[in-house]
């Protein structure tokens, strides 16, 4: 065979080359078209990702939203998709194949998150989630990409598109809130525990409505606070907000309520409450006010026009009885307002209705009976028989016959400098007409005096009326006589004026002063001795009748914040009779009366401090007995009703029954327990609650896949879980304000259930029921409970922690707020069970001192445990924290309140220690740099109450907005 020629070879190669070129071009065409398809699909993925993210972020859980804001979410997802470019043009609605909505839920059994309940909402947004909120969105784009070179192969288009799934990133959040006693320092009643000098107590109330009549003219500096105080460690006790607004908050006095159903019969119980009919209990009318400035502690100026002390607060337009006019502070009449009650006499025996000053020799009040009647420093001489120089047996029969009904000024003029007059002679010399020797009927003795503002009323007056009290208030034979004899009994429970007192060699009425009022402790009344063997007793029945008579400055029942303080004002305090509610009312009133009178005086139960001496008449009660004496015109000998120069320590707020003493009694609980309602403006705990309350709204509205739990700490008052982990936002908010045991019934819509904070022995029922301030600072307790809230441990009891535990795969956040420095800790046992690990909280160390390093170290240990990596198994003995590889647990400390406020507490000893402690917590919690000794300014919440609430809310919102709240999972 001949070999092929070159021509023949060329003929063979060219067809082959052509075929190769065709194939090569095909591959080039495929590469180009596939490249364009890749670009198309990349752009489709970008558009789907953006649309899914925007749509998911638009979903929310706001109560005002319709169906998780689904309609708007779909519309924005569409707009986001069609706003993206696709091969030089933009996507259109036809390119959106499907928009679906779902729920990114935790499967507790599998312990993982996944999307379930997908619903196609492309055309209609009516799908309702089975529960909770929509938290996931899936967007699918479908287009056809035209080919250019592949057409030669018969392929004109290729499918393009993408799918994206965006979900709300799940987070478990634990609030650890400080409810220790210092959280109420801005609402402290007086300085009893501020300077560790209880006998120099003074009011911390900056209100200018306080008595200046009588002995109060010399003690007014203690009745109104003009500056903030501090304790030995420099911690601030600012002027309080009990009755006026201050930088700490609005007035607490407006936080209490009553049901008017038993106002006409206060003895009957008002147990079933109609919440819609509740009226303000202590601010029972609202006189027009102006000029107040809470930032500078400036009280308002009230217009008291039309005031009526006999109003009870349920009238259509009430005008009384509290707050009472400022003119009541001087017992004067002004602008058509007539003083209600007994006006104390001036030194000359007169009733002065216009002079506001109670100082100076003319305007001052009388020191004692001898001074009131104008006898000077010694009994009169030159009469038969003569008196001893020490007033041993002196008495004035005219005064002892008519008491405060006597026109003392006229009597003094008639008597001159001589001896007491014969009552019969004095009356006959005035034509036998009593009206000629007595004050006008409107000024005659009633047995009570009213104070301005919220002071209420008192039966204390010195000297006491000399007449024996007769009858009961409201009875036709009623005579308001000697308050010592009406309201106090001897140790046997008998009247002082008829029986000898077994505690003294003296007898009769003299024993009243010696046993009841003679003391060396600066108190108005003497120590009562012991409950089983008292030196004297209180006539509770008489006091209760008096409280319900005349102006009713206290309401017939009292409640606030779902706390039931009392449902009636009983007739007696005999707890062996009556219904349960009646017996509880009786024990409440007994303890309140004891508190106001000073039966159980201690350094913690002083109302604005100890009793005061009255100017030049030093506080003293004569100890020797009085003898009987008969004037020449008398047929029988009589004893004086008391030593006429006796001058007891004068009370401050003691003996005043009204809103002020009642609020302090509630704040002290009568047994050193704070029963102030959680709804009150108790500063600065209420500021914290207001800020957290707003943040919970933000979490609900904008973070529908966050779960929240809450714990308070305060040894020994708060020790446990306040709210279990979950999304029960309303209960979370209610837990800030209402009793713990009522949260379930409140959630179910109950509007009447209330909690009594005491039992029939007046013992505290449960310390952590009321969300208010009390106890010492043990942050490791709150942090340990936070660990348990966030732990997925199946071992933790559902009764305490609920059925919803911390979710594996969810990011863990702890918000740790405190206003102080640790001084207490609880012993902790960490149970190592892998991801089922948890803390067992043990006994308290007790308060071992501010800044104690052990207390701080115990808190650090818990934080360090929180941020450890979470174990992948739940084997016994395996250590575990709460951090995930892609979501480390974080602890955010927040310094809140007075200790950190340089203006309020410029010399606070423990502020640097507290800030250093918080900085170390941030370092261990992964939210602060190593070695820092303070927090950044945004984490130190100070200022006025408005500023604190706003700053706390803004700071916490920034924490919750940080990181990626919505993320792509496909």
PDB file of N, CA, C and O in Angstrom, residues 473-500:
ATOM      1  N   UNK A 473     -66.835  58.615 122.369  1.00  0.00           N
ATOM      2  CA  UNK A 473     -67.100  59.550 121.279  1.00  0.00           C
ATOM      3  C   UNK A 473     -68.438  59.253 120.611  1.00  0.00           C
ATOM      4  O   UNK A 473     -68.765  58.103 120.320  1.00  0.00           O
ATOM      5  N   UNK A 474     -69.225  60.291 120.423  1.00  0.00           N
ATOM      6  CA  UNK A 474     -70.532  60.138 119.803  1.00  0.00           C
ATOM      7  C   UNK A 474     -71.656  59.971 120.791  1.00  0.00           C
ATOM      8  O   UNK A 474     -72.829  60.142 120.440  1.00  0.00           O
ATOM      9  N   UNK A 475     -71.328  59.622 122.039  1.00  0.00           N
ATOM     10  CA  UNK A 475     -72.360  59.454 123.054  1.00  0.00           C
ATOM     11  C   UNK A 475     -72.798  60.818 123.582  1.00  0.00           C
ATOM     12  O   UNK A 475     -72.038  61.785 123.563  1.00  0.00           O
ATOM     13  N   UNK A 476     -74.034  60.907 124.081  1.00  0.00           N
ATOM     14  CA  UNK A 476     -74.565  62.199 124.538  1.00  0.00           C
ATOM     15  C   UNK A 476     -73.852  62.688 125.789  1.00  0.00           C
ATOM     16  O   UNK A 476     -73.802  63.895 126.038  1.00  0.00           O
ATOM     17  N   UNK A 477     -73.292  61.773 126.564  1.00  0.00           N
ATOM     18  CA  UNK A 477     -72.617  62.182 127.798  1.00  0.00           C
ATOM     19  C   UNK A 477     -71.109  62.296 127.629  1.00  0.00           C
ATOM     20  O   UNK A 477     -70.367  62.349 128.610  1.00  0.00           O
ATOM     21  N   UNK A 478     -70.655  62.349 126.388  1.00  0.00           N
ATOM     22  CA  UNK A 478     -69.216  62.336 126.138  1.00  0.00           C
ATOM     23  C   UNK A 478     -68.563  63.608 126.671  1.00  0.00           C
ATOM     24  O   UNK A 478     -69.055  64.728 126.459  1.00  0.00           O
ATOM     25  N   UNK A 479     -67.467  63.429 127.382  1.00  0.00           N
ATOM     26  CA  UNK A 479     -66.629  64.540 127.818  1.00  0.00           C
ATOM     27  C   UNK A 479     -65.188  64.167 127.569  1.00  0.00           C
ATOM     28  O   UNK A 479     -64.698  63.163 128.069  1.00  0.00           O
ATOM     29  N   UNK A 480     -64.527  64.977 126.741  1.00  0.00           N
ATOM     30  CA  UNK A 480     -63.137  64.707 126.401  1.00  0.00           C
ATOM     31  C   UNK A 480     -62.252  65.251 127.499  1.00  0.00           C
ATOM     32  O   UNK A 480     -61.924  66.435 127.545  1.00  0.00           O
ATOM     33  N   UNK A 481     -61.866  64.385 128.434  1.00  0.00           N
ATOM     34  CA  UNK A 481     -61.064  64.829 129.552  1.00  0.00           C
ATOM     35  C   UNK A 481     -59.611  64.436 129.427  1.00  0.00           C
ATOM     36  O   UNK A 481     -59.016  64.509 128.352  1.00  0.00           O
ATOM     37  N   UNK A 482     -59.042  63.975 130.502  1.00  0.00           N
ATOM     38  CA  UNK A 482     -57.629  63.658 130.627  1.00  0.00           C
ATOM     39  C   UNK A 482     -57.253  62.475 129.720  1.00  0.00           C
ATOM     40  O   UNK A 482     -57.716  61.350 129.919  1.00  0.00           O
ATOM     41  N   UNK A 483     -56.390  62.725 128.743  1.00  0.00           N
ATOM     42  CA  UNK A 483     -56.020  61.654 127.812  1.00  0.00           C
ATOM     43  C   UNK A 483     -55.230  60.551 128.515  1.00  0.00           C
ATOM     44  O   UNK A 483     -55.271  59.391 128.093  1.00  0.00           O
ATOM     45  N   UNK A 484     -54.531  60.873 129.584  1.00  0.00           N
ATOM     46  CA  UNK A 484     -53.784  59.839 130.304  1.00  0.00           C
ATOM     47  C   UNK A 484     -54.731  58.802 130.894  1.00  0.00           C
ATOM     48  O   UNK A 484     -54.436  57.604 130.902  1.00  0.00           O
ATOM     49  N   UNK A 485     -55.868  59.279 131.377  1.00  0.00           N
ATOM     50  CA  UNK A 485     -56.807  58.371 132.029  1.00  0.00           C
ATOM     51  C   UNK A 485     -57.702  57.656 131.042  1.00  0.00           C
ATOM     52  O   UNK A 485     -58.172  56.556 131.311  1.00  0.00           O
ATOM     53  N   UNK A 486     -57.938  58.275 129.880  1.00  0.00           N
ATOM     54  CA  UNK A 486     -58.796  57.635 128.891  1.00  0.00           C
ATOM     55  C   UNK A 486     -58.061  56.555 128.117  1.00  0.00           C
ATOM     56  O   UNK A 486     -58.614  55.491 127.834  1.00  0.00           O
ATOM     57  N   UNK A 487     -56.819  56.779 127.789  1.00  0.00           N
ATOM     58  CA  UNK A 487     -56.128  55.890 126.857  1.00  0.00           C
ATOM     59  C   UNK A 487     -55.087  54.994 127.507  1.00  0.00           C
ATOM     60  O   UNK A 487     -54.481  54.168 126.823  1.00  0.00           O
ATOM     61  N   UNK A 488     -54.875  55.131 128.834  1.00  0.00           N
ATOM     62  CA  UNK A 488     -53.882  54.293 129.504  1.00  0.00           C
ATOM     63  C   UNK A 488     -54.476  53.710 130.785  1.00  0.00           C
ATOM     64  O   UNK A 488     -55.326  54.314 131.435  1.00  0.00           O
ATOM     65  N   UNK A 489     -53.994  52.517 131.120  1.00  0.00           N
ATOM     66  CA  UNK A 489     -54.450  51.786 132.296  1.00  0.00           C
ATOM     67  C   UNK A 489     -53.236  51.392 133.121  1.00  0.00           C
ATOM     68  O   UNK A 489     -52.096  51.378 132.618  1.00  0.00           O
ATOM     69  N   UNK A 490     -53.473  51.060 134.387  1.00  0.00           N
ATOM     70  CA  UNK A 490     -52.355  50.615 135.201  1.00  0.00           C
ATOM     71  C   UNK A 490     -51.981  49.185 134.825  1.00  0.00           C
ATOM     72  O   UNK A 490     -52.586  48.562 133.949  1.00  0.00           O
ATOM     73  N   UNK A 491     -50.998  48.651 135.517  1.00  0.00           N
ATOM     74  CA  UNK A 491     -50.466  47.347 135.123  1.00  0.00           C
ATOM     75  C   UNK A 491     -51.493  46.236 135.251  1.00  0.00           C
ATOM     76  O   UNK A 491     -51.365  45.190 134.608  1.00  0.00           O
ATOM     77  N   UNK A 492     -52.529  46.453 136.049  1.00  0.00           N
ATOM     78  CA  UNK A 492     -53.570  45.446 136.214  1.00  0.00           C
ATOM     79  C   UNK A 492     -54.680  45.597 135.193  1.00  0.00           C
ATOM     80  O   UNK A 492     -55.611  44.783 135.164  1.00  0.00           O
ATOM     81  N   UNK A 493     -54.590  46.625 134.382  1.00  0.00           N
ATOM     82  CA  UNK A 493     -55.629  46.856 133.392  1.00  0.00           C
ATOM     83  C   UNK A 493     -56.783  47.674 133.931  1.00  0.00           C
ATOM     84  O   UNK A 493     -57.843  47.736 133.299  1.00  0.00           O
ATOM     85  N   UNK A 494     -56.589  48.306 135.085  1.00  0.00           N
ATOM     86  CA  UNK A 494     -57.624  49.147 135.678  1.00  0.00           C
ATOM     87  C   UNK A 494     -57.306  50.611 135.432  1.00  0.00           C
ATOM     88  O   UNK A 494     -56.169  50.983 135.103  1.00  0.00           O
ATOM     89  N   UNK A 495     -58.312  51.439 135.635  1.00  0.00           N
ATOM     90  CA  UNK A 495     -58.130  52.863 135.420  1.00  0.00           C
ATOM     91  C   UNK A 495     -57.152  53.435 136.429  1.00  0.00           C
ATOM     92  O   UNK A 495     -57.189  53.103 137.620  1.00  0.00           O
ATOM     93  N   UNK A 496     -56.276  54.306 135.982  1.00  0.00           N
ATOM     94  CA  UNK A 496     -55.275  54.890 136.856  1.00  0.00           C
ATOM     95  C   UNK A 496     -55.894  55.759 137.960  1.00  0.00           C
ATOM     96  O   UNK A 496     -55.336  55.906 139.027  1.00  0.00           O
ATOM     97  N   UNK A 497     -57.042  56.322 137.700  1.00  0.00           N
ATOM     98  CA  UNK A 497     -57.568  57.290 138.661  1.00  0.00           C
ATOM     99  C   UNK A 497     -58.343  56.633 139.793  1.00  0.00           C
ATOM    100  O   UNK A 497     -58.810  57.325 140.688  1.00  0.00           O
ATOM    101  N   UNK A 498     -58.493  55.338 139.783  1.00  0.00           N
ATOM    102  CA  UNK A 498     -59.280  54.692 140.845  1.00  0.00           C
ATOM    103  C   UNK A 498     -58.516  53.631 141.598  1.00  0.00           C
ATOM    104  O   UNK A 498     -58.950  53.210 142.666  1.00  0.00           O
ATOM    105  N   UNK A 499     -57.387  53.167 141.062  1.00  0.00           N
ATOM    106  CA  UNK A 499     -56.674  52.065 141.703  1.00  0.00           C
ATOM    107  C   UNK A 499     -55.219  52.456 141.953  1.00  0.00           C
ATOM    108  O   UNK A 499     -54.628  53.245 141.225  1.00  0.00           O
ATOM    109  N   UNK A 500     -54.659  51.864 142.978  1.00  0.00           N
ATOM    110  CA  UNK A 500     -53.236  52.027 143.214  1.00  0.00           C
ATOM    111  C   UNK A 500     -52.458  51.276 142.145  1.00  0.00           C
ATOM    112  O   UNK A 500     -52.908  50.235 141.657  1.00  0.00           O
TER     113      UNK A 500
END
